[in-house]
mmCIF file with all atom_site columns, C-alpha atoms and ligand atoms in Angstrom:
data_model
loop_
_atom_site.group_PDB
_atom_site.id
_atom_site.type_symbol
_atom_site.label_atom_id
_atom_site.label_alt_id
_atom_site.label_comp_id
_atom_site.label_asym_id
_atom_site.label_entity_id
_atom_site.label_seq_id
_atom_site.pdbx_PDB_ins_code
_atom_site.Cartn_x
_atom_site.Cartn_y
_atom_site.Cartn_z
_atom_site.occupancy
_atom_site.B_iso_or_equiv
_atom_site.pdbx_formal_charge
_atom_site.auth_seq_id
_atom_site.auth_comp_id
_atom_site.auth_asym_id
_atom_site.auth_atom_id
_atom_site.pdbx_PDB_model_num
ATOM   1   C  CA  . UNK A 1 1   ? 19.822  6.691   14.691  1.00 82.00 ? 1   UNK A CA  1
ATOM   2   C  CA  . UNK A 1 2   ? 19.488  9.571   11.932  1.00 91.00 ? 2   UNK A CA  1
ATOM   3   C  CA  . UNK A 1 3   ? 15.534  9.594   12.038  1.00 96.00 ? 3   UNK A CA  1
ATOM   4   C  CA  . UNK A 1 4   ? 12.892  9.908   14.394  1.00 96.00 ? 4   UNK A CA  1
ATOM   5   C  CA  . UNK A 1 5   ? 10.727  7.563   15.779  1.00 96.00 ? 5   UNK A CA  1
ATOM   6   C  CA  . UNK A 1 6   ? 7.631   8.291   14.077  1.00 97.00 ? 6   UNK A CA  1
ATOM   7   C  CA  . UNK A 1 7   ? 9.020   7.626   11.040  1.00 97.00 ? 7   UNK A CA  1
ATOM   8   C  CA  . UNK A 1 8   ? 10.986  4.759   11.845  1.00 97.00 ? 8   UNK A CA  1
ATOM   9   C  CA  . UNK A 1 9   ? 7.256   3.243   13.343  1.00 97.00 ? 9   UNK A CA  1
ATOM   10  C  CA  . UNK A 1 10  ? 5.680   4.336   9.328   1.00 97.00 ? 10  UNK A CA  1
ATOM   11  C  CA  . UNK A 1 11  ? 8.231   2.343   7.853   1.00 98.00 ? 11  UNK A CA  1
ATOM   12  C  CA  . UNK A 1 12  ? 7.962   -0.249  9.681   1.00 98.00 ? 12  UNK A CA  1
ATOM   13  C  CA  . UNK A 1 13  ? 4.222   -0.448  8.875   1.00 97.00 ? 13  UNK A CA  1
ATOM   14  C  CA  . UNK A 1 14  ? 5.214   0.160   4.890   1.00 97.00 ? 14  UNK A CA  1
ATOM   15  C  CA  . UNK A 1 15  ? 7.808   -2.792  5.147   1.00 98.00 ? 15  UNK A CA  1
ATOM   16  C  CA  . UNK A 1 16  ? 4.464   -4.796  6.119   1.00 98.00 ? 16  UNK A CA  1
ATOM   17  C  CA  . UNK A 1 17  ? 2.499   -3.396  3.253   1.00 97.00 ? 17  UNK A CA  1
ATOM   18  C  CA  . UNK A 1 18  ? 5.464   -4.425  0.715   1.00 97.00 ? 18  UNK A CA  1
ATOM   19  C  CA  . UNK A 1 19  ? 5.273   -8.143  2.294   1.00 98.00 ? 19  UNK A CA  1
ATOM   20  C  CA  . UNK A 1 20  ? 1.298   -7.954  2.198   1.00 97.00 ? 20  UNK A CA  1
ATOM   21  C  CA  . UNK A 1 21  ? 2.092   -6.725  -1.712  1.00 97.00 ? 21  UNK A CA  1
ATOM   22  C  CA  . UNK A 1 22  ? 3.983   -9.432  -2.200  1.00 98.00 ? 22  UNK A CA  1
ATOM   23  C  CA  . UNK A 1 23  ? 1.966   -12.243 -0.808  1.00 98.00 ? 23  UNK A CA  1
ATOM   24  C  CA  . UNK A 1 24  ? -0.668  -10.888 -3.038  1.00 98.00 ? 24  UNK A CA  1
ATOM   25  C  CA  . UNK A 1 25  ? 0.402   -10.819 -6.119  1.00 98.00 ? 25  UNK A CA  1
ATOM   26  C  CA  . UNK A 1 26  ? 1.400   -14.779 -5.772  1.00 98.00 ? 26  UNK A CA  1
ATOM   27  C  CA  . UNK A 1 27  ? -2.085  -14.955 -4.748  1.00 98.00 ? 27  UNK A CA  1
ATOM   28  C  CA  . UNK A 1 28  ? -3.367  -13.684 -8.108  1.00 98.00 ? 28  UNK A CA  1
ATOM   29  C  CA  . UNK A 1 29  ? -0.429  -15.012 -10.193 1.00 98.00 ? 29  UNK A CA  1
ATOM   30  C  CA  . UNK A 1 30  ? -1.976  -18.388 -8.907  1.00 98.00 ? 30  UNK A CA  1
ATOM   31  C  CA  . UNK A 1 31  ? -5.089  -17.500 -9.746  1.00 97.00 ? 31  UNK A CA  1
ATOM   32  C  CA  . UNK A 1 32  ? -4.031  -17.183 -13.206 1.00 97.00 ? 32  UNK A CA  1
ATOM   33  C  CA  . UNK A 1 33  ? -1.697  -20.542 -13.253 1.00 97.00 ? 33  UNK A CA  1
ATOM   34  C  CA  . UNK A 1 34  ? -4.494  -22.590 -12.413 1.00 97.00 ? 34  UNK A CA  1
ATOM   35  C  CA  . UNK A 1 35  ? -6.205  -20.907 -15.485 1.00 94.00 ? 35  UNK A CA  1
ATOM   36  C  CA  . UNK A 1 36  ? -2.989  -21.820 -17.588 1.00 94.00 ? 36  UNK A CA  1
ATOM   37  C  CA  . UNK A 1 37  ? -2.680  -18.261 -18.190 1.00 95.00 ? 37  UNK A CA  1
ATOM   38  C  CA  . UNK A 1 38  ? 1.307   -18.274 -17.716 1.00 95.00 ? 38  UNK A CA  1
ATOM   39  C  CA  . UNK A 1 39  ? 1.616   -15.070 -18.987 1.00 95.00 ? 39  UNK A CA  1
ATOM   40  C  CA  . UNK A 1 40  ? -0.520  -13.099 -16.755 1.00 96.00 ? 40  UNK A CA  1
ATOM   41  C  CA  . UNK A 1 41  ? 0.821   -15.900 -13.883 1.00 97.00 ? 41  UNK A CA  1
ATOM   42  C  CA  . UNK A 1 42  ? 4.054   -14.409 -14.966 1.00 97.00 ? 42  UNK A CA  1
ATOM   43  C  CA  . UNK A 1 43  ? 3.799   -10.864 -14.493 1.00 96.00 ? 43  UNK A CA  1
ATOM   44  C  CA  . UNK A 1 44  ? 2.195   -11.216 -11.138 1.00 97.00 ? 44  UNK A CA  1
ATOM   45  C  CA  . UNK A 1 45  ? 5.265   -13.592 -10.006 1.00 98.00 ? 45  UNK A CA  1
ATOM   46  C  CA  . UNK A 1 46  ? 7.488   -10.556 -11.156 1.00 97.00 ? 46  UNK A CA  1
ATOM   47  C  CA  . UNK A 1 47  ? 5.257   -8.391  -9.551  1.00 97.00 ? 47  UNK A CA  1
ATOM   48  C  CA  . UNK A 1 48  ? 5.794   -10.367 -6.016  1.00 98.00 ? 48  UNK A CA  1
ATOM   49  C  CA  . UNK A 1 49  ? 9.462   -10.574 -6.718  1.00 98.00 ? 49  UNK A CA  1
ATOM   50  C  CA  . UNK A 1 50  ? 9.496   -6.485  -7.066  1.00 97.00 ? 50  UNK A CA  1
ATOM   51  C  CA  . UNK A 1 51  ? 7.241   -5.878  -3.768  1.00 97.00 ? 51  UNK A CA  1
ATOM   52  C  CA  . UNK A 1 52  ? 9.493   -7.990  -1.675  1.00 98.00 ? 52  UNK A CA  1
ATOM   53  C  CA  . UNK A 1 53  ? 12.466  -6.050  -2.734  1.00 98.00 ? 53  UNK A CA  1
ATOM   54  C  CA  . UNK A 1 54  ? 10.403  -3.021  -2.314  1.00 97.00 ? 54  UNK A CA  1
ATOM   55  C  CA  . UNK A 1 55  ? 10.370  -4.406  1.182   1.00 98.00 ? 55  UNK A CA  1
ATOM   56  C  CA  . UNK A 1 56  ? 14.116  -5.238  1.888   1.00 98.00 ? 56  UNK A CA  1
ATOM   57  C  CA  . UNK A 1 57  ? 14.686  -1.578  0.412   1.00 98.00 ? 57  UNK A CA  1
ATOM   58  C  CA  . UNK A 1 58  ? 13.100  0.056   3.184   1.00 98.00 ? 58  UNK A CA  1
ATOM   59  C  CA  . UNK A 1 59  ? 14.950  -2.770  5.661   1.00 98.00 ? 59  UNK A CA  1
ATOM   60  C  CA  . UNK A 1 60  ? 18.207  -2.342  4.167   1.00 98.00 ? 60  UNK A CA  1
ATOM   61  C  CA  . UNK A 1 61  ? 17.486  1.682   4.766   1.00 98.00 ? 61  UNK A CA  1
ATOM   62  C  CA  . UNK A 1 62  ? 16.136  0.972   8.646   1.00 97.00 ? 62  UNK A CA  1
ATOM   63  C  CA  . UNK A 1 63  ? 18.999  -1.240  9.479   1.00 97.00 ? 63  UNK A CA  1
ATOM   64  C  CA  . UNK A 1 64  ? 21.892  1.543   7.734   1.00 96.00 ? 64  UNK A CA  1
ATOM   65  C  CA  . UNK A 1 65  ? 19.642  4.441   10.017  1.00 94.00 ? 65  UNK A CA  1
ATOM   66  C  CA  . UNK A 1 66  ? 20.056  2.805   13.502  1.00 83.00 ? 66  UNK A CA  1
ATOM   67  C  CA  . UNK A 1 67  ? 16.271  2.224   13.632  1.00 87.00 ? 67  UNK A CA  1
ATOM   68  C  CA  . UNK A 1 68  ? 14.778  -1.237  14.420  1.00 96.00 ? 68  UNK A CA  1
ATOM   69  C  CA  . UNK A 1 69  ? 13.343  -3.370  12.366  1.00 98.00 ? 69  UNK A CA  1
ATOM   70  C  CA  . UNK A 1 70  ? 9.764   -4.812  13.382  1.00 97.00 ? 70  UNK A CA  1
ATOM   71  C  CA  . UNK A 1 71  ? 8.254   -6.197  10.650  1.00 97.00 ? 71  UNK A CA  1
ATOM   72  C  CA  . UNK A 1 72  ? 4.271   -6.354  11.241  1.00 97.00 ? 72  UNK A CA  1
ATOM   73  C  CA  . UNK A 1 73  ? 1.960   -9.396  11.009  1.00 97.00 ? 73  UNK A CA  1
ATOM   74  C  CA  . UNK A 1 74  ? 0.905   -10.212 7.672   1.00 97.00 ? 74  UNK A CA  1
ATOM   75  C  CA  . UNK A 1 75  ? -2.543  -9.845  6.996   1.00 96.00 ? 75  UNK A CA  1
ATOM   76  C  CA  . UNK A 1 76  ? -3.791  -13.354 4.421   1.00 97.00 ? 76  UNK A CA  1
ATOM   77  C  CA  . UNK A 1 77  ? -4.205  -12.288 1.211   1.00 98.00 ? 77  UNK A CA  1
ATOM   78  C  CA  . UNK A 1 78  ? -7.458  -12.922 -1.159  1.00 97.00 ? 78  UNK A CA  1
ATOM   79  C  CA  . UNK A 1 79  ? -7.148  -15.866 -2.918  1.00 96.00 ? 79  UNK A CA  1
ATOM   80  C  CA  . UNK A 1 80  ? -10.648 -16.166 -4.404  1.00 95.00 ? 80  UNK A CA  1
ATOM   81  C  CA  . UNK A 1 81  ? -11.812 -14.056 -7.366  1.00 96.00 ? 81  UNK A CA  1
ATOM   82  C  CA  . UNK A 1 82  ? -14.828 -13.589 -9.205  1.00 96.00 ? 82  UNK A CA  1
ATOM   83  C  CA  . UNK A 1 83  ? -13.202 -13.179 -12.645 1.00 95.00 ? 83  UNK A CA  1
ATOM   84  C  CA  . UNK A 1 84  ? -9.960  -11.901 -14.058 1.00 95.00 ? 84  UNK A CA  1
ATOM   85  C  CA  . UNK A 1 85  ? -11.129 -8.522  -14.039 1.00 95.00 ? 85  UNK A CA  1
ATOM   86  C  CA  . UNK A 1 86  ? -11.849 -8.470  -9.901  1.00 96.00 ? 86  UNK A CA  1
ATOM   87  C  CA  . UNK A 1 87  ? -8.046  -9.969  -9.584  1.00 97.00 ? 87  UNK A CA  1
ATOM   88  C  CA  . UNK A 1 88  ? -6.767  -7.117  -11.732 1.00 96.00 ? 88  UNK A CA  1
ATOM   89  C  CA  . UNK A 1 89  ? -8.687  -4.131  -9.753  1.00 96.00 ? 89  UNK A CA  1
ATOM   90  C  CA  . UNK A 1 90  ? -7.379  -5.704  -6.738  1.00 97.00 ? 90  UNK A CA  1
ATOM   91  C  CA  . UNK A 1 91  ? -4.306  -5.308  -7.812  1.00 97.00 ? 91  UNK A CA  1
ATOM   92  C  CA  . UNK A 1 92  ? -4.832  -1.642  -9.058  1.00 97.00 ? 92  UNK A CA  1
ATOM   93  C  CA  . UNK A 1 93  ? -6.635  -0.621  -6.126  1.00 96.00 ? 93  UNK A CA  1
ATOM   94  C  CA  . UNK A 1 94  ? -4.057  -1.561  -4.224  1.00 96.00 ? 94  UNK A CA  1
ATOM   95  C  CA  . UNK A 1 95  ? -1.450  0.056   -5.735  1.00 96.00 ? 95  UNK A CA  1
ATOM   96  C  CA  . UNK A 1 96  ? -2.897  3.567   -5.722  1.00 97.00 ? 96  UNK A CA  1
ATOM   97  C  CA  . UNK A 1 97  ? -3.169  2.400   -2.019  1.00 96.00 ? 97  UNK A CA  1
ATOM   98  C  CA  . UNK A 1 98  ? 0.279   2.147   -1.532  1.00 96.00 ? 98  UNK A CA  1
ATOM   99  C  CA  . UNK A 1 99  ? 1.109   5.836   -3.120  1.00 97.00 ? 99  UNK A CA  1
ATOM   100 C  CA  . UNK A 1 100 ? -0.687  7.108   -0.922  1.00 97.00 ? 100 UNK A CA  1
ATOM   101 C  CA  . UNK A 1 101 ? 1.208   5.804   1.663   1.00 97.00 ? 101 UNK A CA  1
ATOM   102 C  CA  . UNK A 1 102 ? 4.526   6.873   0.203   1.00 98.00 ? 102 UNK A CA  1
ATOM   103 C  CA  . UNK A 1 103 ? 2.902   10.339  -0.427  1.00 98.00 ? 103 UNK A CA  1
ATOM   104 C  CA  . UNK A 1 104 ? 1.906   10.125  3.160   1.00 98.00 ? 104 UNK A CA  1
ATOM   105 C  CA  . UNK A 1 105 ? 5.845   8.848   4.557   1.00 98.00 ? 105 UNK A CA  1
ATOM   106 C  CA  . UNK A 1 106 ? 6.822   12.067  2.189   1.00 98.00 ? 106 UNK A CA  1
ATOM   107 C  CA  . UNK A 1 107 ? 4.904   14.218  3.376   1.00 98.00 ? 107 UNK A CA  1
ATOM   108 C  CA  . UNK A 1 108 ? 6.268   13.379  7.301   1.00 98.00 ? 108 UNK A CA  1
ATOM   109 C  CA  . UNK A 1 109 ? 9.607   13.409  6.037   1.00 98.00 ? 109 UNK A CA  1
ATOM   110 C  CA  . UNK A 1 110 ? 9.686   17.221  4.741   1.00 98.00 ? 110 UNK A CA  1
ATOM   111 C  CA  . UNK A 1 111 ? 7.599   17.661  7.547   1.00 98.00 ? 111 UNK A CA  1
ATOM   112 C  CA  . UNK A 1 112 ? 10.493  16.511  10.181  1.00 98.00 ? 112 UNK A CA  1
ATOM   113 C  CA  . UNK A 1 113 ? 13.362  17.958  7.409   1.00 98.00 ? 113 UNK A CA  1
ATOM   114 C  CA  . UNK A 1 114 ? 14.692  14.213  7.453   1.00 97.00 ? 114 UNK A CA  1
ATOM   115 C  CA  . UNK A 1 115 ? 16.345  14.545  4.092   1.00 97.00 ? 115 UNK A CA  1
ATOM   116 C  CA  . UNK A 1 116 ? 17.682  11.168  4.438   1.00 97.00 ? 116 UNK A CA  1
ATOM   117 C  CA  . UNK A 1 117 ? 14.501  9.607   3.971   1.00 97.00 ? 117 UNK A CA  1
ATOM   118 C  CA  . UNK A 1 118 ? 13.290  11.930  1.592   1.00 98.00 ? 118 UNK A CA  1
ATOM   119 C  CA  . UNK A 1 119 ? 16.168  10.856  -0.824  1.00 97.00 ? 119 UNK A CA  1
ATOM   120 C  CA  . UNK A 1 120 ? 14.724  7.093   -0.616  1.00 97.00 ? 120 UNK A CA  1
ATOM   121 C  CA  . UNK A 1 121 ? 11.068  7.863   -0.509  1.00 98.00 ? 121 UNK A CA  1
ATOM   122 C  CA  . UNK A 1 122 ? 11.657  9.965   -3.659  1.00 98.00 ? 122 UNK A CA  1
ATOM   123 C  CA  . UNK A 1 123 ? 12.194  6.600   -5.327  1.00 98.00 ? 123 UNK A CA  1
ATOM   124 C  CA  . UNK A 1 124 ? 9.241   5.248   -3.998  1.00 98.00 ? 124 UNK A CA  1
ATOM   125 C  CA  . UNK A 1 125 ? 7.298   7.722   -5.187  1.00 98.00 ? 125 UNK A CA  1
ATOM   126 C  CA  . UNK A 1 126 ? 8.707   7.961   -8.876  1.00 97.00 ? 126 UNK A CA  1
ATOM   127 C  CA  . UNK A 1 127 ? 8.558   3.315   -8.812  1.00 96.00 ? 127 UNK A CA  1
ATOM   128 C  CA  . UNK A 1 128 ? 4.770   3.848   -7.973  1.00 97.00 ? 128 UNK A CA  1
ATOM   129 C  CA  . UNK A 1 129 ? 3.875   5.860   -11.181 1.00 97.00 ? 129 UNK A CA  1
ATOM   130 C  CA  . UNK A 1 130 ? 5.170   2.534   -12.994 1.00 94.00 ? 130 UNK A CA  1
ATOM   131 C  CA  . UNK A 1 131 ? 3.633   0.502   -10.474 1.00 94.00 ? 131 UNK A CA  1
ATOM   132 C  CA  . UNK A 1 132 ? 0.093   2.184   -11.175 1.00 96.00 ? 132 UNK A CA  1
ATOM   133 C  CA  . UNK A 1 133 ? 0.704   2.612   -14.814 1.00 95.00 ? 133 UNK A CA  1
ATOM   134 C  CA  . UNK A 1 134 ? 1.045   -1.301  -15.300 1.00 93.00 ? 134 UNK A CA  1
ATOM   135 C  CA  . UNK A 1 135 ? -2.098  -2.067  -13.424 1.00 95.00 ? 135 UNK A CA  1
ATOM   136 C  CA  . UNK A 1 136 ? -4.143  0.441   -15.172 1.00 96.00 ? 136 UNK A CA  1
ATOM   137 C  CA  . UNK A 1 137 ? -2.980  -0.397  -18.808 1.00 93.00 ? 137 UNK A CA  1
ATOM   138 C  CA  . UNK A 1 138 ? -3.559  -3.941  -17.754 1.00 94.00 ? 138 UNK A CA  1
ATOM   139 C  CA  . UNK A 1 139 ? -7.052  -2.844  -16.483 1.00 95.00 ? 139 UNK A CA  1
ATOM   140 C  CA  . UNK A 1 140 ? -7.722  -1.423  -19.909 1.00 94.00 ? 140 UNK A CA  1
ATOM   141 C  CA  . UNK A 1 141 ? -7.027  -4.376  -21.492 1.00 93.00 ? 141 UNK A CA  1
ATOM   142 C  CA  . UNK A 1 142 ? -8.762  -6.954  -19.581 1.00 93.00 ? 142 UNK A CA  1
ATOM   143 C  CA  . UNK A 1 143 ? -11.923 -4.230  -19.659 1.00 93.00 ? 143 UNK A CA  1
ATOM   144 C  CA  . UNK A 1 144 ? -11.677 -4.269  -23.605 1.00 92.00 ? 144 UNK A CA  1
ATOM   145 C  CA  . UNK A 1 145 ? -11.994 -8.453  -23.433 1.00 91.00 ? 145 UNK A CA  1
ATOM   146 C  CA  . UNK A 1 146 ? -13.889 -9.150  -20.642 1.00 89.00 ? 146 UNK A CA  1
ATOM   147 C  CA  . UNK A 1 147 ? -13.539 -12.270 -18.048 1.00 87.00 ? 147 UNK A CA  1
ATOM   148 C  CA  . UNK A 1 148 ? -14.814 -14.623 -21.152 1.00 85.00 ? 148 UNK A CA  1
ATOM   149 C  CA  . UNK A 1 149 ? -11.978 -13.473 -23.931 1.00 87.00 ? 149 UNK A CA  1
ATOM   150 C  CA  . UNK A 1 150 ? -9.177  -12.975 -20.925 1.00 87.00 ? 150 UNK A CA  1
ATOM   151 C  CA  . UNK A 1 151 ? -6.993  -15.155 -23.333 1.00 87.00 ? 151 UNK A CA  1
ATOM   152 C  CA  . UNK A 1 152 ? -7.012  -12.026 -25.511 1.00 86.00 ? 152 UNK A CA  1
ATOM   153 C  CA  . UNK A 1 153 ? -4.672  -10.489 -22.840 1.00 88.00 ? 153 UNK A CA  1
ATOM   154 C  CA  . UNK A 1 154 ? -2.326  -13.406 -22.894 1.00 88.00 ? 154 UNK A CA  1
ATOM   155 C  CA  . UNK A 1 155 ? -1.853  -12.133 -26.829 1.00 84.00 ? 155 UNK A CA  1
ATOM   156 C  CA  . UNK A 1 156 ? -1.916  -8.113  -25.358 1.00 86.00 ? 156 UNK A CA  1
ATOM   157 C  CA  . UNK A 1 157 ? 1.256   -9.571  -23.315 1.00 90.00 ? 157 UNK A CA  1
ATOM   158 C  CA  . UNK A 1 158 ? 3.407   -11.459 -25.924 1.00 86.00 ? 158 UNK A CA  1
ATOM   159 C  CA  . UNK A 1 159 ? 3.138   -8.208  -28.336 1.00 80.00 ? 159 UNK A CA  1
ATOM   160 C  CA  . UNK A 1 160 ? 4.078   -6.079  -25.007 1.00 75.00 ? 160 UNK A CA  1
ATOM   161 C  CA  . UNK A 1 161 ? 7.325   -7.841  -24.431 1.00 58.00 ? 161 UNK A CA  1
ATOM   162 C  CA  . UNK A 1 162 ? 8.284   -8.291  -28.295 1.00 48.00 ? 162 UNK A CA  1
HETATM 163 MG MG1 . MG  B 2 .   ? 5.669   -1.796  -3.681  1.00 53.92 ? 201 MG  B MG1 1
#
């Protein structure tokens, strides 16, 4: 085993947060299905997709390190949303969440000189200014039309991937 305990216990807890991330966003990407908003549905499924791989990153990592892999209960995810705009924050809120936590794993890794898992956090921490960057552009957008004109965002998101 090439890292300590402590930090072998933090990811462990961060592998949870991915799966959390993941349930999540299907949770909202529903929540925009049932509107027949299949675009917005559609980035959130992508978004699930990239948490649980953020997930089997940091398992894939654990299981080359010697460390165990306990993956945490799963807290339920929100499913009910007062408008577009509440999903949305959720979803921003959550990600500056989660950089802090990466910061946080970073932090204890110079701390303990485990280069090994600064190497991998460092692409954390560069895939969560994306991370946040979608959710706050998103945020912009779905500010400019409000809950009533969110189908103005399904337009924002055909011109984004043209
Ligand atoms: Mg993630």
């Amino acid at each position: 085993m090439i890292i300590s305990k402590k930090m072998n216990d933090a990811i462990n807890e961060e592998i949870g947060l991915e799966l959390f991330a993941s349930n999540q966003y299907i949770s909202i990407a529903s929540y925009f299905d049932d509107m027949a908003l299949k675009l917005l549905a559609n980035l959130f499924y992508k978004q699930s997709d990239e948490e649980r791989a953020h997930a089997m990153k940091f398992v894939k990592y654990l299981n080359d390190a010697g460390g165990p892999v306990e993956i945490p209960a799963i807290k339920k995810p929100k499913s009910d949303f007062k408008g577009p705009e509440e999903a949305i924050n959720l979803a921003l809120d959550w990600e500056l969440d989660v950089t802090a936590h990466i910061n946080n794993l970073m932090s204890l890794a110079i701390e303990e000189k485990d280069y090994a898992s600064q190497d991998l956090l460092r692409w954390f921490v560069t895939e969560q200014v994306e991370e946040v960057s979608t959710m706050e552009n998103l945020m912009k957008v779905v500010k400019m039309t409000g809950d009533k004109n969110v189908i103005m965002v399904e337009a924002y998101l055909v011109h984004q991937s043209s």
